[in-house]
Amino acid sequence: MSGDNMERGGVKPLFVKIPGSDLPTQIETRFKVTVVGVGNVGMACAQTCLTEDLVDELALVDIQADKLRGEMLDLQHAAAFLPRVKIVADTDYAISAGSDICIVTAGARQREGESRPSLLGRNLTLFKSIIPQLVHYSPNAILLIVSNPVDILTYVSWKLSGFPPNRVIGTGTNLDSSRLRFLIADKFDVNAHNVHGYMVGEHGDSSVPLWSTLTLANVPVLNVRDKNGVSYSKESLQELHRTVVESAYEVIKLKGYTSWAIGYSTASLVKSLLRDQRRIYPVSVRAKGFYGIENEVYLSLPSQLGRAGVLGVANVKMGEEEMQKLQQSAKTIWKLQSELEF
Amino acid sequence: MFTTIPGSDLPYHVKTSSKITVVGVGNVGMACAQTCVTEGLVDELALVDIQADKLRGEMLDLQHAAAFLPRVNIMADSDYAVSEGSDICIVTAGARQREGESRLSLLGRNLSLFKSIIPQLVRYSPDTILLIVSNPVDILTYLSWKISGFPPNRVIGTGTNLDSSRLRFLIADKFDVNAHNVHGYMVGEHGDSSVPLWSTLTIANMPVLSICDKDGVKYSRESLQELHKMVVGGAYEVIKLKGYTSWAIGYSTASLVKSLLRDQRRIHPVSVLAKGFYGIDKDVYLSLPSQLGRAGVLGVASVQMIEEERRKLHESSETIWDIQNQLQI
């Protein structure tokens, strides 16, 4: 049957192109995310992005070749349960080429009782080898830094990359704010989605909960009573803040590390960025010039995120005390940063 | 904060619509739990394990994600009372395969463990569906059935659901199509003697044995054996590289949970009581294409098998039966 497209010499191809079609050999993937570091945090970020259907291509990079390949295969094996997504992995950064977002989770993690700044020395050298490679292969990417201490490492990434500051972001206090909202929602027996408020500043011990603008069902938290009729003073809320700051340490002490929550937190940022959602998140951004901050530091401020990265910092009303604490947080970070050799 | 509308009749306790318990908070258990949560399948999740610290840590880590998830009640305890009223109990507890170790050799180590787990789950959720993941899954699901006294439709093993998924992925990759358009089952033992049903495996509804892949390669049953070996070896490979498997089995289990809880009536190759089907005369659990809904296994599909496939399925059941006998289950 010479005129038939469907058979050639008895060998039946699965699909036959419509004559006259113009099919490109290479289709550019719409959303590509690279995750550097396939430890618990990196894999939680990667897997959550996959489950939430945020990416068409996922690249994993790490120095441990076996672990890397194992993680890639384990995700690929789930193919029939996921939309078609290309999952690749290599120790060579060439695999990350053309990424829209590069998530960096690599580095030493906090040991039990270790404070985030003490991780710093161990992670600085590592970033000097990671960031230039990501930049080389994805000059237009957004860098999303997770590794701790996240504020300083995001600053480091910004300096090393030469990127404009809107394209270098740290996950910052996005998770802290989530934890705070959970604790308050729990006390008031409401959904955490109806608690609105931010923790800003350092992702760490000197973070600043903005009590004055924290609301439940749009009512200021300082004006409401919980389900037991308890009204909250700033002092009792301080207890909640301490719980939030401690909560990462608590999880680390109990299970050795944290992974799930930071995975969800990161995926929510990826979604806002890739899908140009223009939502506001407390994330680590270049803070100089905002809220009276004079130091060249990265720290968390409520920021609008879209496809171009940080579109802007929100002008939230802060009380005098909150501003002071924020500036203090900036100084804490600045002090540690200035001891770095760059 | 809130004022009730006068005349309201608000019950103190509202029955939660969907509750699942996951026993074992290792990598597999947590992947199952987290995927079920991310996919919005549950209103209440209970975690049970003997390691109290690890258990609490995992519970907190999930709770901390509350603002990113729909409201879900997450709790954990080493006391099985926390599992009360579960619609599905997923059991992942037990020793896992060491590098190079076959699933069957895990058996001895897991036998006594299940004798302590299953009666407790039954006690606190007498109407639940037991979904067994621990390996060797077929024998442990059989054991769970015996211990629980449940009707067989309420005791299921994840079986070859994941193997079939892996096979479909490999074939889809060769033919450059989406794995969702590859339909076919691996049945029998979740392990070395699993049986791929090549004769009914289709791509875009065309038998795989009658078409060529993107490179023009036509496949015979013999050449496809290589793919089967890759599937069987797939788990061992991942274990060798990263120490364990977690993500794929997590997605696989979540897909079963969805079919069960949401009464989807989808067909999955899962480990069921196989006696009487396809000429199997042994009292064993092994994977057959089964329809899953809210009541559990609604029925086993009557898939066309050629003689060779049927024979291999019987061999698979013999393999399982032998081991079961040796351990006097």
XYZ file of C-alpha atoms in Angstrom:
671
model
C 0.000 0.000 0.000
C 2.415 2.610 -1.262
C 0.291 5.635 -0.407
C -0.317 4.579 3.173
C 1.590 6.437 5.905
C 1.003 3.680 8.366
C 3.062 0.792 7.029
C 6.521 0.615 5.572
C 7.730 -2.828 4.611
C 5.437 -4.445 7.196
C 7.053 -2.620 10.108
C 4.426 -0.596 11.915
C 5.703 2.428 13.818
C 3.754 3.421 16.877
C 3.043 6.960 15.784
C 3.041 8.402 12.306
C 3.639 12.086 11.718
C 1.045 13.993 9.727
C 2.670 14.882 6.386
C 3.675 18.524 6.250
C 4.171 18.752 10.002
C 6.955 20.892 11.342
C 8.073 19.157 14.514
C 11.104 20.604 16.272
C 13.662 18.070 17.389
C 14.073 19.808 20.710
C 11.196 21.129 22.788
C 12.237 23.707 25.333
C 10.989 22.719 28.751
C 8.771 25.291 30.333
C 9.743 24.880 33.959
C 13.100 23.515 34.986
C 14.273 23.434 38.556
C 17.683 22.293 39.774
C 18.179 21.114 43.340
C 21.748 21.148 44.600
C 22.205 18.685 47.452
C 20.221 15.452 47.693
C 20.154 15.149 51.447
C 16.893 15.066 53.356
C 16.105 18.729 52.748
C 16.993 18.698 49.057
C 14.954 15.583 48.397
C 11.969 16.857 50.367
C 12.058 20.037 48.247
C 12.439 18.053 45.023
C 9.753 15.494 45.814
C 7.222 18.083 46.993
C 7.733 20.146 43.827
C 7.087 16.958 41.849
C 3.976 15.953 43.776
C 2.582 19.451 43.444
C 3.215 19.304 39.698
C 5.345 22.433 39.549
C 8.056 21.316 37.126
C 8.589 19.766 33.715
C 12.241 19.070 34.332
C 14.036 18.411 37.585
C 17.821 18.230 37.808
C 19.604 16.922 40.898
C 23.240 17.735 41.627
C 25.457 16.425 44.412
C 29.002 15.244 44.940
C 28.003 11.785 46.182
C 27.470 10.001 42.875
C 25.820 6.818 44.199
C 23.374 8.520 46.522
C 22.564 10.955 43.707
C 21.825 8.225 41.216
C 19.784 6.272 43.763
C 17.591 9.266 44.523
C 17.087 9.982 40.823
C 16.040 6.382 40.132
C 13.690 6.301 43.129
C 11.864 9.350 41.759
C 11.876 8.051 38.181
C 10.328 4.783 39.338
C 7.254 6.751 40.370
C 6.678 7.877 36.765
C 3.313 6.195 36.362
C 1.982 8.124 39.353
C 3.167 11.524 38.144
C 2.675 13.708 35.103
C 5.437 13.248 32.538
C 8.480 14.954 33.959
C 12.128 14.661 33.038
C 14.251 13.785 36.049
C 18.018 13.957 35.575
C 21.019 13.903 37.865
C 24.752 14.445 37.622
C 27.728 15.538 39.649
C 28.518 17.788 36.679
C 26.653 21.096 36.793
C 26.093 20.988 33.030
C 22.964 19.024 33.926
C 21.518 22.208 35.440
C 21.714 24.207 32.211
C 18.715 26.362 31.465
C 17.148 26.211 34.925
C 14.468 28.702 35.891
C 15.191 28.208 39.576
C 18.239 26.743 41.260
C 17.545 25.588 44.808
C 20.657 25.230 46.941
C 20.362 22.933 49.951
C 23.909 21.675 49.935
C 26.154 21.963 52.884
C 26.644 20.863 56.386
C 23.495 20.800 58.488
C 23.087 21.958 62.059
C 24.354 19.441 64.582
C 22.329 19.006 67.768
C 22.550 22.242 69.721
C 24.691 23.961 67.093
C 23.593 27.485 66.226
C 23.172 28.450 62.607
C 26.079 30.918 62.477
C 28.534 28.261 63.525
C 27.684 26.377 60.361
C 28.932 29.351 58.430
C 32.568 28.595 58.067
C 31.840 25.104 56.868
C 29.504 26.276 54.150
C 31.351 29.284 52.768
C 33.964 27.323 50.810
C 31.306 25.035 49.453
C 29.282 27.929 48.042
C 32.365 29.323 46.330
C 32.369 26.179 44.219
C 28.595 25.845 43.753
C 27.343 29.310 42.836
C 29.676 30.138 39.919
C 28.775 26.841 38.268
C 25.042 27.440 38.569
C 25.522 30.933 37.153
C 27.615 29.592 34.294
C 24.936 27.146 33.175
C 21.823 29.194 33.975
C 22.728 32.888 33.713
C 19.056 33.888 33.937
C 18.035 31.670 36.816
C 16.635 32.662 40.168
C 18.795 31.380 42.997
C 16.771 30.102 45.944
C 18.988 29.405 48.934
C 17.917 27.035 51.711
C 21.205 26.072 53.358
C 21.852 27.578 56.764
C 22.652 30.150 57.976
C 20.380 31.144 55.147
C 20.599 34.931 55.366
C 24.368 35.084 55.171
C 24.606 32.332 52.589
C 22.045 34.128 50.430
C 24.131 37.295 50.718
C 27.198 35.243 49.771
C 25.324 33.786 46.803
C 24.328 37.248 45.668
C 27.904 38.489 45.825
C 29.349 35.403 44.138
C 26.749 35.331 41.380
C 26.824 38.953 40.302
C 23.051 38.621 39.798
C 20.675 41.509 40.440
C 19.221 41.152 43.943
C 15.692 40.308 42.734
C 17.046 36.987 41.461
C 18.753 35.894 44.661
C 16.390 34.857 47.454
C 16.685 32.894 50.662
C 13.862 30.770 52.104
C 14.360 32.862 55.235
C 11.536 33.079 57.742
C 8.888 31.643 55.416
C 8.851 28.486 57.480
C 9.172 30.284 60.817
C 6.138 32.363 59.949
C 4.310 29.176 59.034
C 5.254 27.595 62.349
C 4.086 30.668 64.247
C 0.797 30.700 62.411
C 0.324 27.002 63.169
C 0.913 27.496 66.884
C -1.471 30.421 67.072
C -4.084 28.679 64.931
C -3.827 25.688 67.243
C -4.416 27.823 70.317
C -7.417 29.512 68.751
C -8.700 26.363 67.037
C -8.791 27.925 63.576
C -7.197 27.038 60.260
C -3.635 28.335 59.919
C -4.705 29.876 56.607
C -6.800 32.382 58.544
C -3.877 33.564 60.632
C -1.970 36.272 58.851
C 1.303 37.676 60.008
C 5.003 37.674 59.480
C 8.176 36.824 61.256
C 10.959 38.914 59.779
C 14.669 39.428 60.269
C 17.143 36.650 60.790
C 16.039 33.080 60.188
C 17.249 32.171 63.598
C 17.450 33.290 67.179
C 17.011 37.004 66.507
C 13.925 36.694 64.294
C 11.196 39.275 64.863
C 7.514 38.320 65.057
C 5.396 41.281 63.997
C 2.728 40.964 66.690
C 1.229 44.346 65.997
C 0.030 43.270 62.567
C -0.707 39.610 63.267
C -4.381 38.864 62.763
C -6.869 36.033 63.063
C -9.866 36.366 60.809
C -8.539 39.872 60.297
C -8.775 40.665 64.016
C -5.501 41.666 65.698
C -4.217 38.778 67.815
C -3.706 41.051 70.767
C -7.447 41.751 70.818
C -8.822 38.235 70.824
C -9.397 35.512 73.296
C -8.618 31.904 72.491
C -11.050 28.993 72.851
C -10.370 28.907 76.597
C -11.094 32.588 76.988
C -7.443 33.502 77.390
C -6.365 36.890 76.134
C -2.763 37.257 75.072
C -0.257 39.764 76.246
C 2.967 40.380 74.391
C 4.786 38.432 77.092
C 2.752 35.296 76.623
C 3.174 35.603 72.887
C 6.941 35.769 73.436
C 6.611 32.224 74.672
C 5.184 31.254 71.301
C 8.053 33.003 69.555
C 10.538 31.067 71.635
C 8.739 27.868 70.702
C 9.082 28.721 67.012
C 12.775 29.505 67.311
C 13.287 26.297 69.265
C 11.138 24.113 67.066
C 13.790 23.343 64.460
C 16.207 22.386 67.216
C 13.500 20.214 68.755
C 12.856 18.298 65.539
C 16.602 17.886 64.967
C 16.994 16.515 68.458
C 14.147 14.037 67.949
C 14.640 12.790 64.396
C 18.125 14.032 63.563
C 17.169 16.656 60.965
C 14.154 18.537 59.567
C 12.846 17.885 56.072
C 9.100 17.831 55.430
C 8.182 21.324 56.565
C 11.062 23.026 54.762
C 10.161 20.969 51.676
C 6.604 22.307 51.667
C 7.853 25.820 52.432
C 10.271 25.774 49.500
C 7.688 24.318 47.118
C 5.284 27.121 47.996
C 7.964 29.674 47.047
C 8.756 27.816 43.818
C 5.087 27.924 42.895
C 4.806 31.673 43.473
C 7.938 32.278 41.425
C 7.369 29.938 38.482
C 3.677 30.691 38.117
C 4.103 34.417 38.666
C 1.665 34.300 41.576
C 2.707 37.686 43.032
C 2.089 36.439 46.541
C 3.772 37.932 49.562
C 6.176 35.811 51.545
C 8.616 36.627 54.333
C 11.804 35.601 52.556
C 15.420 36.624 52.797
C 16.092 39.553 50.503
C 18.587 42.366 50.156
C 17.378 44.516 53.031
C 19.533 47.650 52.896
C 17.397 50.755 52.733
C 14.228 49.174 54.093
C 12.846 49.816 57.569
C 15.899 51.861 58.535
C 18.339 49.028 57.854
C 21.708 50.480 56.933
C 23.829 47.366 56.662
C 24.358 45.509 53.420
C 22.709 42.302 54.566
C 20.096 39.802 53.479
C 17.271 39.162 55.910
C 13.596 38.335 55.739
C 11.054 40.974 54.871
C 7.551 40.497 53.479
C 8.235 40.386 49.754
C 6.164 39.946 46.646
C 7.340 37.026 44.529
C 6.710 36.520 40.830
C 8.375 35.159 37.714
C 11.027 37.894 37.831
C 11.849 37.052 41.439
C 11.433 39.626 44.184
C 9.122 42.220 42.689
C 9.271 44.391 45.763
C 9.280 44.613 49.557
C 5.962 45.331 51.251
C 5.512 48.405 53.417
C 4.193 46.741 56.530
C 3.357 48.869 59.543
C 5.887 48.167 62.257
C 5.821 49.357 65.812
C 8.869 51.176 67.162
C 9.979 48.145 69.142
C 9.621 45.857 66.135
C 11.732 48.171 63.961
C 14.406 48.287 66.598
C 14.477 44.505 66.872
C 14.681 44.234 63.111
C 17.600 46.637 62.978
C 19.200 44.673 65.789
C 18.730 41.495 63.769
C 20.439 43.220 60.844
C 23.361 44.144 63.061
C 23.675 40.569 64.349
C 23.910 39.294 60.786
C 26.247 42.093 59.733
C 28.641 41.320 62.553
C 28.995 37.684 61.510
C 29.194 38.602 57.864
C 32.001 41.078 58.349
C 34.124 38.333 59.875
C 33.891 36.439 56.616
C 36.708 36.507 54.173
C 35.475 36.940 50.703
C -13.299 34.911 69.006
C -16.398 33.313 67.521
C -19.999 33.451 68.666
C -22.349 30.572 67.878
C -25.613 31.358 66.140
C -28.441 30.928 68.611
C -30.296 27.647 68.145
C -27.279 25.869 66.654
C -26.681 22.241 67.529
C -22.946 21.867 67.295
C -21.663 18.433 68.171
C -18.618 18.394 70.395
C -16.920 15.850 68.183
C -17.386 15.771 64.455
C -16.546 12.420 62.926
C -13.493 12.903 60.755
C -14.101 11.809 57.231
C -10.832 10.096 56.429
C -8.332 8.766 58.885
C -5.323 6.703 58.081
C -2.719 5.224 60.371
C 0.827 4.561 59.264
C 2.726 2.029 61.347
C 6.469 2.566 61.075
C 8.000 6.004 60.549
C 11.066 4.930 58.620
C 11.763 6.193 55.129
C 8.947 4.172 53.556
C 6.354 4.995 56.198
C 7.105 8.697 56.071
C 7.113 8.789 52.259
C 3.663 7.144 52.332
C 2.408 9.517 55.022
C 3.795 12.679 53.471
C 2.529 11.851 49.967
C -0.971 11.116 51.295
C -0.908 14.463 53.092
C 0.410 16.416 50.088
C -2.227 14.870 47.846
C -4.955 15.924 50.261
C -6.191 12.378 50.861
C -6.681 12.483 54.606
C -8.245 14.584 57.348
C -6.511 12.729 60.125
C -3.154 10.992 60.128
C -1.865 8.854 62.961
C 1.749 7.692 63.137
C 2.795 4.730 65.263
C 6.281 3.439 65.984
C 8.305 2.077 68.888
C 11.015 4.735 68.655
C 9.368 7.537 70.611
C 11.791 10.356 69.746
C 11.947 9.701 66.025
C 8.156 9.368 66.036
C 7.619 12.705 67.733
C 10.172 14.394 65.504
C 8.442 13.200 62.350
C 5.053 14.270 63.662
C 6.321 17.765 64.480
C 8.058 18.120 61.119
C 4.766 17.446 59.342
C 2.765 19.656 61.703
C 5.132 22.539 61.069
C 3.994 22.545 57.453
C 0.419 23.331 58.506
C 0.223 26.679 56.739
C 1.071 24.994 53.433
C -1.515 22.255 53.716
C -5.238 21.873 54.142
C -6.154 21.422 57.783
C -5.200 17.920 58.771
C -4.970 16.493 62.267
C -1.582 14.841 62.660
C -0.895 12.769 65.748
C 1.564 10.181 66.879
C 2.016 7.690 69.706
C 3.735 4.426 70.481
C 0.352 3.393 71.925
C -1.967 2.013 69.257
C -4.931 3.774 70.841
C -3.946 6.714 68.627
C -4.942 4.634 65.594
C -8.524 4.286 66.720
C -11.196 4.613 64.052
C -8.860 4.413 61.052
C -10.302 3.827 57.612
C -6.987 2.411 56.422
C -4.019 1.123 58.396
C -0.787 1.115 56.414
C 1.877 -1.169 57.821
C 5.439 -0.377 56.816
C 7.127 -1.520 59.996
C 9.816 -4.110 60.003
C 13.294 -4.906 58.888
C 14.171 -3.796 55.385
C 16.276 -5.475 52.768
C 19.989 -5.137 53.239
C 22.133 -4.742 50.129
C 21.781 -7.891 48.069
C 19.311 -9.474 50.477
C 16.158 -10.916 48.911
C 12.766 -9.955 50.264
C 11.981 -13.502 51.350
C 14.944 -13.630 53.671
C 13.483 -10.738 55.641
C 10.630 -12.947 56.661
C 11.823 -14.430 59.881
C 12.635 -11.012 61.234
C 9.220 -9.630 60.454
C 7.029 -12.522 61.554
C 7.023 -11.849 65.294
C 6.734 -8.132 64.748
C 3.470 -8.568 62.875
C 2.094 -10.792 65.619
C 2.302 -7.773 67.899
C 1.165 -5.123 65.402
C -1.900 -6.598 63.692
C -4.019 -7.494 66.744
C -3.606 -3.955 68.071
C -4.702 -2.366 64.815
C -7.696 -4.706 64.700
C -8.597 -3.899 68.268
C -8.728 -0.149 67.692
C -10.154 -0.158 64.160
C -12.235 -3.310 63.694
C -13.686 -2.034 60.409
C -10.470 -0.860 58.870
C -8.707 -1.904 55.671
C -5.217 -3.235 56.292
C -2.734 -2.164 53.626
C 0.572 -3.979 54.009
C 3.795 -2.596 52.553
C 6.490 -4.370 54.571
C 8.421 -7.064 52.723
C 8.084 -9.811 51.779
C 4.710 -8.242 51.171
C 2.780 -11.245 49.889
C 3.536 -13.470 52.849
C 3.175 -10.692 55.385
C -0.207 -9.763 53.885
C -1.282 -13.411 54.153
C -0.093 -13.407 57.744
C -1.974 -10.180 58.460
C -5.111 -11.722 57.028
C -4.788 -14.799 59.224
C -4.025 -12.850 62.387
C -6.697 -10.205 61.870
C -9.607 -12.523 61.131
C -10.797 -9.901 58.633
C -12.603 -10.847 55.436
C -10.041 -10.965 52.607
C -11.404 -7.873 50.842
C -10.119 -5.777 53.740
C -6.552 -7.091 53.755
C -4.408 -5.952 50.834
C -0.718 -5.815 50.068
C 0.879 -3.133 47.890
C 2.236 -6.049 45.866
C 3.306 -5.428 42.306
C 1.608 -2.029 42.009
C 5.018 -0.392 42.002
C 6.674 -3.072 39.847
C 3.989 -2.529 37.223
C 4.627 1.189 37.441
C 8.346 0.650 36.945
C 7.726 -1.596 33.956
C 5.405 0.916 32.387
C 7.987 3.662 32.898
C 10.724 1.648 31.176
C 8.525 0.814 28.240
C 7.161 4.344 27.965
C 10.739 5.569 27.910
C 11.647 3.225 25.051
C 8.626 4.244 23.030
C 8.830 7.906 24.011
C 5.267 8.089 25.328
C 3.700 9.004 28.636
C 3.647 6.112 31.130
C -0.083 6.759 31.507
C -0.604 5.423 27.995
C 1.134 2.146 28.716
C -1.302 -0.340 30.183
C -0.303 -3.675 31.569
C 0.299 -5.627 34.719
C 3.000 -7.474 36.517
C 1.391 -10.112 38.694
C 2.453 -12.826 41.107
C 5.115 -12.403 43.760
C 6.404 -8.920 44.505
C 9.890 -10.129 43.966
C 12.106 -12.259 41.823
C 9.356 -14.520 40.489
C 6.974 -11.744 39.400
C 5.208 -12.262 36.070
C 4.914 -9.516 33.453
C 1.826 -10.094 31.333
C 3.388 -9.225 27.984
C 0.543 -10.640 25.960
C -1.852 -7.977 27.236
C 0.572 -5.078 27.612
C -0.461 -2.239 25.348
C 0.779 1.147 24.295
C -1.900 3.468 22.966
C -4.070 0.368 23.125
C -1.803 -1.507 20.712
C -0.119 -4.700 21.871
C 3.520 -3.992 22.673
C 4.494 -7.103 20.751
C 3.132 -5.727 17.486
C 4.811 -2.332 17.284
C 8.240 -0.743 17.115
C 9.767 1.724 19.520
C 11.079 5.148 18.526
C 14.295 3.574 17.174
C 12.421 1.128 15.004
C 13.118 -1.829 17.291
C 10.480 -4.543 17.375
C 10.192 -6.575 20.566
C 9.717 -10.229 21.210
C 8.880 -11.668 24.623
C 12.518 -12.681 24.974
C 13.891 -9.219 24.292
C 11.419 -7.744 26.756
C 12.779 -10.053 29.472
C 15.629 -7.617 29.818
C 13.128 -4.994 30.912
C 11.595 -7.399 33.404
C 15.028 -8.058 34.873
C 15.523 -4.326 35.199
C 12.269 -3.988 37.090
C 13.075 -6.823 39.467
C 16.558 -5.414 39.895
C 15.313 -1.853 40.222
C 14.719 -1.936 43.950
C 18.058 -3.649 44.631
C 19.788 -0.999 42.527
C 18.241 1.892 44.442
C 19.027 0.214 47.767
C 22.629 -0.243 46.698
C 22.912 3.406 45.683
C 21.012 5.283 48.383
C 20.558 2.633 51.060
C 16.782 2.182 50.761
C 13.823 3.039 48.529
C 11.155 5.509 49.582
C 9.705 7.947 47.058
C 8.322 5.523 44.488
C 6.696 3.251 47.069
C 5.270 6.364 48.723
C 3.552 7.439 45.508
C 2.439 3.878 44.825
C 0.836 3.534 48.247
C -0.841 6.935 48.016
C -2.417 5.930 44.711
C -3.920 2.863 46.395
C -5.124 4.930 49.344
C -6.858 7.283 46.939
C -8.620 4.474 45.101
C -9.774 2.974 48.384
C -10.831 6.085 50.325
C -12.465 7.798 47.354
C -14.127 4.608 46.102
C -12.448 5.036 42.734
C -13.068 1.445 41.542
C -9.783 1.461 39.689
C -7.859 -1.653 38.886
C -4.470 -2.055 40.498
C -2.187 -5.090 40.601
C -2.105 -5.632 44.343
C -1.553 -8.561 46.642
C -4.850 -10.312 47.322
C -6.064 -13.746 48.449
C -5.380 -15.575 45.199
C -6.764 -19.041 45.857
C -9.288 -19.987 43.211
C -8.163 -17.489 40.597
C -6.303 -18.434 37.422
C -6.112 -22.028 38.581
C -4.211 -21.162 41.752
C -5.037 -23.751 44.381
C -2.725 -22.618 47.156
C -3.714 -20.562 50.169
C -1.508 -17.609 49.311
C -1.609 -13.885 48.739
C -0.087 -12.603 45.522
C -0.714 -9.798 43.080
C -3.569 -9.961 40.627
C -5.302 -7.097 38.812
C -7.930 -6.100 41.369
C -10.652 -3.500 41.553
C -10.302 -1.285 44.616
C -13.009 0.786 46.255
C -14.177 1.941 49.676
C -15.003 -1.640 50.684
C -11.512 -2.806 49.733
C -10.986 -5.406 47.033
C -14.249 -5.448 45.105
C -13.065 -8.232 42.846
C -10.253 -9.703 40.787
C -10.222 -8.950 37.066
C -10.359 -11.765 34.580
C -7.386 -10.841 32.455
C -6.505 -13.002 29.479
C -3.349 -14.921 30.204
C -1.515 -17.170 27.788
C -0.369 -20.602 28.930
C 3.187 -19.514 29.678
C 2.039 -16.627 31.852
C -0.375 -18.814 33.755
C 2.379 -21.360 34.332
C 4.737 -18.695 35.685
C 1.983 -17.405 37.941
C 1.568 -20.884 39.387
C 5.304 -21.145 39.898
C 5.159 -17.848 41.719
C 2.424 -19.150 43.987
C 4.453 -22.313 44.647
C 7.483 -20.220 45.597
C 5.424 -18.304 48.113
C 3.659 -21.416 49.369
C 6.942 -23.223 50.015
C 8.301 -20.466 52.171
C 5.033 -20.128 54.026
C 5.171 -23.826 54.834
C 8.771 -23.725 55.952
C 7.951 -21.018 58.433
C 4.817 -22.818 59.578
C 2.591 -19.866 59.106
